[in-house]
Amino acid sequence: DTEVTQTPKHLVMGMTNKKSLKCEQHMGHRAMYWYKQKAKKPPELMFVYSYEKLSINESVPSRFSPECPNSSLLNLHLHALQPEDSALYLCASSRGGGDYYGYTFGSGTRLTVV
Amino acid sequence: DAKTTQPPSMDCAEGRAANLPCNHSTISGNEYVYWYRQIHSQGPQYIIHGLKNNETNEMASLIITEDRKSSTLILPHATLRDTAVYYCIVRAYSGGYNKLIFGAGTRLAVHP
């Protein structure tokens, strides 16, 4: 298995809702990442997990809450989002936090906040 | 973090080589250059990376200048499916952890 799987592919949520995005990989990678991508912009790093511990938080608002229950799974919990949070949310993984290998990205979850 | 500069857009005829340049004049001696591409509405796809030597794989070739201040990604025979945004990235470290920070990229259009 050489893929990063993200679910759901599309999500529409209200500003008072709580939802979660899921990311899964079975490549034995020990580092996992969340990126946010607005339309026609490059991906922006949000969080880095290394060996199931949060290593980097790029000053992301607390309405985004990451969780890494095990080495294969990464969640992003969403609460009280704003319409400007609508974006493509990308998950990626790599062999390790400081390695020289590329990242494998999922296809993303397209989130719309109404 | 070493920054990269790429042209915002390029065109290429199908079947011809596409040469995508990237400037990274502030790169440090141990920083790798990575290339990714993103086809519309998909996740970025790893293409190739290198440190100082030229590299080739089944997708592309990477030519890095001797002073390492610039590089060129070469797609030897571009097809319509190579139409995408191409990102040149110099990997950044923060507290010992790897970060891939994307710049604006080059939008490559391959036309018949």
mmCIF file of C-alpha atoms in Angstrom:
data_model
loop_
_atom_site.group_PDB
_atom_site.id
_atom_site.type_symbol
_atom_site.label_atom_id
_atom_site.label_comp_id
_atom_site.label_asym_id
_atom_site.label_seq_id
_atom_site.Cartn_x
_atom_site.Cartn_y
_atom_site.Cartn_z
ATOM 1 C CA ASP A 1 0.000 0.000 0.000
ATOM 2 C CA THR A 2 1.643 3.237 -1.153
ATOM 3 C CA GLU A 3 -1.229 5.621 -0.574
ATOM 4 C CA VAL A 4 -2.451 8.185 1.875
ATOM 5 C CA THR A 5 -6.218 7.926 2.171
ATOM 6 C CA GLN A 6 -8.307 10.898 3.254
ATOM 7 C CA THR A 7 -11.967 10.832 4.170
ATOM 8 C CA PRO A 8 -14.378 12.322 3.466
ATOM 9 C CA LYS A 9 -13.525 13.722 0.037
ATOM 10 C CA HIS A 10 -16.049 16.517 0.426
ATOM 11 C CA LEU A 11 -17.549 18.053 3.549
ATOM 12 C CA VAL A 12 -20.043 20.853 4.054
ATOM 13 C CA MET A 13 -20.474 22.075 7.605
ATOM 14 C CA GLY A 14 -22.159 24.900 9.430
ATOM 15 C CA MET A 15 -20.270 27.315 11.626
ATOM 16 C CA THR A 16 -21.650 25.699 14.788
ATOM 17 C CA ASN A 17 -20.921 22.118 13.748
ATOM 18 C CA LYS A 18 -18.197 19.800 14.935
ATOM 19 C CA LYS A 19 -16.664 17.531 12.332
ATOM 20 C CA SER A 20 -13.489 15.521 11.831
ATOM 21 C CA LEU A 21 -11.228 14.812 8.884
ATOM 22 C CA LYS A 22 -9.452 11.489 8.746
ATOM 23 C CA CYS A 23 -6.140 10.496 7.201
ATOM 24 C CA GLU A 24 -4.699 6.992 7.056
ATOM 25 C CA GLN A 25 -1.499 5.440 5.732
ATOM 26 C CA HIS A 26 -0.087 1.927 5.946
ATOM 27 C CA MET A 27 3.406 2.553 4.607
ATOM 28 C CA GLY A 28 5.043 2.507 8.030
ATOM 29 C CA HIS A 29 5.699 6.233 7.821
ATOM 30 C CA ARG A 30 6.343 7.847 11.186
ATOM 31 C CA ALA A 31 5.755 11.491 10.274
ATOM 32 C CA MET A 32 2.409 12.909 9.216
ATOM 33 C CA TYR A 33 1.339 16.391 8.192
ATOM 34 C CA TRP A 34 -1.729 18.562 7.677
ATOM 35 C CA TYR A 35 -1.754 21.248 5.005
ATOM 36 C CA LYS A 36 -4.427 23.758 4.057
ATOM 37 C CA GLN A 37 -4.794 24.974 0.476
ATOM 38 C CA LYS A 38 -6.976 27.860 -0.606
ATOM 39 C CA ALA A 39 -8.019 28.174 -4.243
ATOM 40 C CA LYS A 40 -5.163 29.077 -6.598
ATOM 41 C CA LYS A 41 -2.690 29.212 -3.692
ATOM 42 C CA PRO A 42 0.077 26.802 -2.657
ATOM 43 C CA PRO A 43 -0.454 24.405 0.253
ATOM 44 C CA GLU A 44 0.277 25.891 3.684
ATOM 45 C CA LEU A 45 1.671 23.726 6.459
ATOM 46 C CA MET A 46 -0.528 23.497 9.557
ATOM 47 C CA PHE A 47 0.781 20.673 11.752
ATOM 48 C CA VAL A 48 3.610 18.147 11.854
ATOM 49 C CA TYR A 49 3.425 14.903 13.821
ATOM 50 C CA SER A 50 6.542 12.837 14.350
ATOM 51 C CA TYR A 51 6.308 9.434 16.013
ATOM 52 C CA GLU A 52 2.735 10.245 17.065
ATOM 53 C CA LYS A 53 3.710 13.447 18.855
ATOM 54 C CA LEU A 54 2.855 16.943 17.748
ATOM 55 C CA SER A 55 6.158 18.478 16.677
ATOM 56 C CA ILE A 56 5.130 21.633 14.866
ATOM 57 C CA ASN A 57 2.030 23.819 15.073
ATOM 58 C CA GLU A 58 2.289 26.649 12.577
ATOM 59 C CA SER A 59 0.257 29.036 14.769
ATOM 60 C CA VAL A 60 -2.994 27.439 13.704
ATOM 61 C CA PRO A 61 -6.198 28.708 15.424
ATOM 62 C CA SER A 62 -7.523 26.456 18.182
ATOM 63 C CA ARG A 63 -10.700 25.717 16.235
ATOM 64 C CA PHE A 64 -8.476 23.215 14.391
ATOM 65 C CA SER A 65 -7.430 20.378 16.689
ATOM 66 C CA PRO A 66 -5.159 17.610 15.407
ATOM 67 C CA GLU A 67 -4.937 14.145 16.857
ATOM 68 C CA CYS A 68 -2.682 11.181 16.094
ATOM 69 C CA PRO A 69 -4.203 8.080 17.767
ATOM 70 C CA ASN A 70 -1.577 5.736 16.292
ATOM 71 C CA SER A 71 1.201 5.706 13.740
ATOM 72 C CA SER A 72 -1.164 5.039 10.842
ATOM 73 C CA LEU A 73 -3.926 7.497 11.587
ATOM 74 C CA LEU A 74 -4.174 11.275 11.743
ATOM 75 C CA ASN A 75 -7.333 13.235 12.489
ATOM 76 C CA LEU A 76 -8.181 16.910 12.259
ATOM 77 C CA HIS A 77 -11.072 17.938 14.507
ATOM 78 C CA LEU A 78 -12.984 21.001 13.406
ATOM 79 C CA HIS A 79 -15.151 23.187 15.615
ATOM 80 C CA ALA A 80 -16.735 26.614 15.184
ATOM 81 C CA LEU A 81 -15.118 27.224 11.803
ATOM 82 C CA GLN A 82 -15.560 30.354 9.744
ATOM 83 C CA PRO A 83 -16.437 30.588 6.051
ATOM 84 C CA GLU A 84 -12.847 31.672 5.338
ATOM 85 C CA ASP A 85 -11.710 28.237 6.555
ATOM 86 C CA SER A 86 -13.219 26.727 3.428
ATOM 87 C CA ALA A 87 -10.321 25.083 1.601
ATOM 88 C CA LEU A 88 -8.755 21.838 0.469
ATOM 89 C CA TYR A 89 -7.200 20.066 3.469
ATOM 90 C CA LEU A 90 -4.309 17.829 2.543
ATOM 91 C CA CYS A 91 -2.670 15.127 4.607
ATOM 92 C CA ALA A 92 0.823 13.827 3.896
ATOM 93 C CA SER A 93 3.240 11.339 5.382
ATOM 94 C CA SER A 94 6.954 10.599 5.215
ATOM 95 C CA ARG A 95 9.293 7.971 6.620
ATOM 96 C CA GLY A 96 10.471 10.186 9.447
ATOM 97 C CA GLY A 97 10.418 13.732 10.706
ATOM 98 C CA GLY A 98 13.929 14.559 9.623
ATOM 99 C CA ASP A 99 14.483 12.255 6.708
ATOM 100 C CA TYR A 100 15.549 12.946 3.159
ATOM 101 C CA TYR A 101 12.640 11.233 1.456
ATOM 102 C CA GLY A 102 9.685 12.874 -0.167
ATOM 103 C CA TYR A 103 6.227 13.221 1.224
ATOM 104 C CA THR A 104 3.272 11.184 0.015
ATOM 105 C CA PHE A 105 0.122 13.274 -0.159
ATOM 106 C CA GLY A 106 -3.501 12.265 -0.064
ATOM 107 C CA SER A 107 -6.059 13.667 -2.477
ATOM 108 C CA GLY A 108 -7.486 15.947 0.172
ATOM 109 C CA THR A 109 -10.806 16.813 1.749
ATOM 110 C CA ARG A 110 -12.596 19.767 0.184
ATOM 111 C CA LEU A 111 -14.243 21.603 3.053
ATOM 112 C CA THR A 112 -16.984 24.183 2.675
ATOM 113 C CA VAL A 113 -18.095 26.140 5.733
ATOM 114 C CA VAL A 114 -21.537 27.719 5.422
ATOM 115 C CA ASP B 1 14.368 29.012 5.404
ATOM 116 C CA ALA B 2 15.820 29.104 1.920
ATOM 117 C CA LYS B 3 13.339 30.656 -0.487
ATOM 118 C CA THR B 4 12.795 29.685 -4.096
ATOM 119 C CA THR B 5 11.849 31.771 -7.123
ATOM 120 C CA GLN B 6 10.044 30.295 -10.117
ATOM 121 C CA PRO B 7 8.390 31.817 -13.178
ATOM 122 C CA PRO B 8 4.627 31.945 -12.634
ATOM 123 C CA SER B 9 3.761 30.195 -15.869
ATOM 124 C CA MET B 10 5.287 28.357 -18.832
ATOM 125 C CA ASP B 11 4.056 26.716 -22.008
ATOM 126 C CA CYS B 12 5.365 23.629 -23.728
ATOM 127 C CA ALA B 13 4.407 21.753 -26.865
ATOM 128 C CA GLU B 14 3.457 18.132 -26.470
ATOM 129 C CA GLY B 15 6.389 15.806 -27.134
ATOM 130 C CA ARG B 16 8.982 18.485 -26.479
ATOM 131 C CA ALA B 17 11.145 18.801 -23.396
ATOM 132 C CA ALA B 18 9.854 21.061 -20.642
ATOM 133 C CA ASN B 19 12.610 22.850 -18.718
ATOM 134 C CA LEU B 20 11.400 24.446 -15.506
ATOM 135 C CA PRO B 21 13.893 26.747 -13.760
ATOM 136 C CA CYS B 22 14.182 27.527 -10.074
ATOM 137 C CA ASN B 23 16.414 29.961 -8.190
ATOM 138 C CA HIS B 24 17.404 29.192 -4.596
ATOM 139 C CA SER B 25 20.352 31.509 -4.005
ATOM 140 C CA THR B 26 20.182 31.295 -0.182
ATOM 141 C CA ILE B 27 20.318 27.504 -0.011
ATOM 142 C CA SER B 28 22.555 26.020 2.683
ATOM 143 C CA GLY B 29 25.089 23.299 2.091
ATOM 144 C CA ASN B 30 23.000 20.483 3.546
ATOM 145 C CA GLU B 31 19.604 21.498 2.177
ATOM 146 C CA TYR B 32 17.984 19.385 -0.498
ATOM 147 C CA VAL B 33 15.987 20.681 -3.448
ATOM 148 C CA TYR B 34 12.652 18.952 -3.969
ATOM 149 C CA TRP B 35 10.253 19.119 -6.878
ATOM 150 C CA TYR B 36 6.562 18.361 -6.585
ATOM 151 C CA ARG B 37 3.693 18.866 -8.951
ATOM 152 C CA GLN B 38 -0.011 19.293 -8.400
ATOM 153 C CA ILE B 39 -2.527 18.408 -11.031
ATOM 154 C CA HIS B 40 -5.808 20.244 -10.661
ATOM 155 C CA SER B 41 -7.772 19.265 -7.538
ATOM 156 C CA GLN B 42 -5.350 16.489 -6.585
ATOM 157 C CA GLY B 43 -2.742 16.250 -3.848
ATOM 158 C CA PRO B 44 0.845 17.220 -4.678
ATOM 159 C CA GLN B 45 2.934 14.467 -6.215
ATOM 160 C CA TYR B 46 6.621 13.951 -5.472
ATOM 161 C CA ILE B 47 8.789 14.105 -8.591
ATOM 162 C CA ILE B 48 12.463 14.159 -7.641
ATOM 163 C CA HIS B 49 14.965 15.608 -5.195
ATOM 164 C CA GLY B 50 18.705 16.249 -5.091
ATOM 165 C CA LEU B 51 21.525 17.753 -3.091
ATOM 166 C CA LYS B 52 24.348 18.630 -5.473
ATOM 167 C CA ASN B 53 24.541 15.978 -8.160
ATOM 168 C CA ASN B 54 22.237 15.723 -11.127
ATOM 169 C CA GLU B 55 19.473 13.195 -10.619
ATOM 170 C CA THR B 56 17.235 11.230 -12.972
ATOM 171 C CA ASN B 57 14.269 8.968 -12.413
ATOM 172 C CA GLU B 58 11.427 7.641 -14.501
ATOM 173 C CA MET B 59 9.565 10.936 -14.340
ATOM 174 C CA ALA B 60 12.175 13.645 -14.770
ATOM 175 C CA SER B 61 15.747 14.860 -14.508
ATOM 176 C CA LEU B 62 17.044 17.418 -12.058
ATOM 177 C CA ILE B 63 20.023 19.562 -12.965
ATOM 178 C CA ILE B 64 21.602 21.513 -10.091
ATOM 179 C CA THR B 65 24.223 24.157 -10.821
ATOM 180 C CA GLU B 66 27.647 23.732 -9.311
ATOM 181 C CA ASP B 67 27.117 26.634 -6.893
ATOM 182 C CA ARG B 68 23.705 25.127 -6.010
ATOM 183 C CA LYS B 69 21.984 28.477 -6.379
ATOM 184 C CA SER B 70 19.643 27.283 -9.078
ATOM 185 C CA SER B 71 18.219 24.119 -10.585
ATOM 186 C CA THR B 72 16.194 22.976 -13.570
ATOM 187 C CA LEU B 73 13.579 20.268 -13.706
ATOM 188 C CA ILE B 74 13.433 18.576 -17.106
ATOM 189 C CA LEU B 75 10.446 16.607 -18.341
ATOM 190 C CA PRO B 76 12.021 15.009 -21.430
ATOM 191 C CA HIS B 77 8.869 14.403 -23.493
ATOM 192 C CA ALA B 78 5.983 16.417 -22.115
ATOM 193 C CA THR B 79 2.458 15.093 -22.511
ATOM 194 C CA LEU B 80 -0.900 16.749 -21.930
ATOM 195 C CA ARG B 81 -1.070 14.927 -18.591
ATOM 196 C CA ASP B 82 1.978 16.880 -17.420
ATOM 197 C CA THR B 83 -0.117 20.056 -17.296
ATOM 198 C CA ALA B 84 0.112 21.016 -13.617
ATOM 199 C CA VAL B 85 1.588 23.438 -11.097
ATOM 200 C CA TYR B 86 5.224 22.560 -10.414
ATOM 201 C CA TYR B 87 6.738 23.457 -7.063
ATOM 202 C CA CYS B 88 10.450 23.788 -6.373
ATOM 203 C CA ILE B 89 11.045 23.500 -2.626
ATOM 204 C CA VAL B 90 14.082 23.745 -0.423
ATOM 205 C CA ARG B 91 13.361 21.723 2.658
ATOM 206 C CA ALA B 92 13.399 23.657 5.916
ATOM 207 C CA TYR B 93 14.211 22.419 9.396
ATOM 208 C CA SER B 94 12.507 23.586 12.529
ATOM 209 C CA GLY B 95 13.650 22.140 15.832
ATOM 210 C CA GLY B 96 15.076 19.116 14.042
ATOM 211 C CA TYR B 97 11.911 18.431 12.094
ATOM 212 C CA ASN B 98 11.393 18.406 8.382
ATOM 213 C CA LYS B 99 9.117 20.995 6.823
ATOM 214 C CA LEU B 100 8.184 21.300 3.181
ATOM 215 C CA ILE B 101 7.146 24.896 2.585
ATOM 216 C CA PHE B 102 5.555 25.478 -0.806
ATOM 217 C CA GLY B 103 6.174 28.612 -2.840
ATOM 218 C CA ALA B 104 3.943 29.927 -5.595
ATOM 219 C CA GLY B 105 5.167 27.402 -8.189
ATOM 220 C CA THR B 106 5.123 27.402 -11.991
ATOM 221 C CA ARG B 107 1.919 26.668 -13.841
ATOM 222 C CA LEU B 108 2.977 24.516 -16.817
ATOM 223 C CA ALA B 109 0.568 24.235 -19.729
ATOM 224 C CA VAL B 110 1.331 21.509 -22.269
ATOM 225 C CA HIS B 111 -0.514 22.049 -25.533
ATOM 226 C CA PRO B 112 -0.999 19.845 -28.600
#
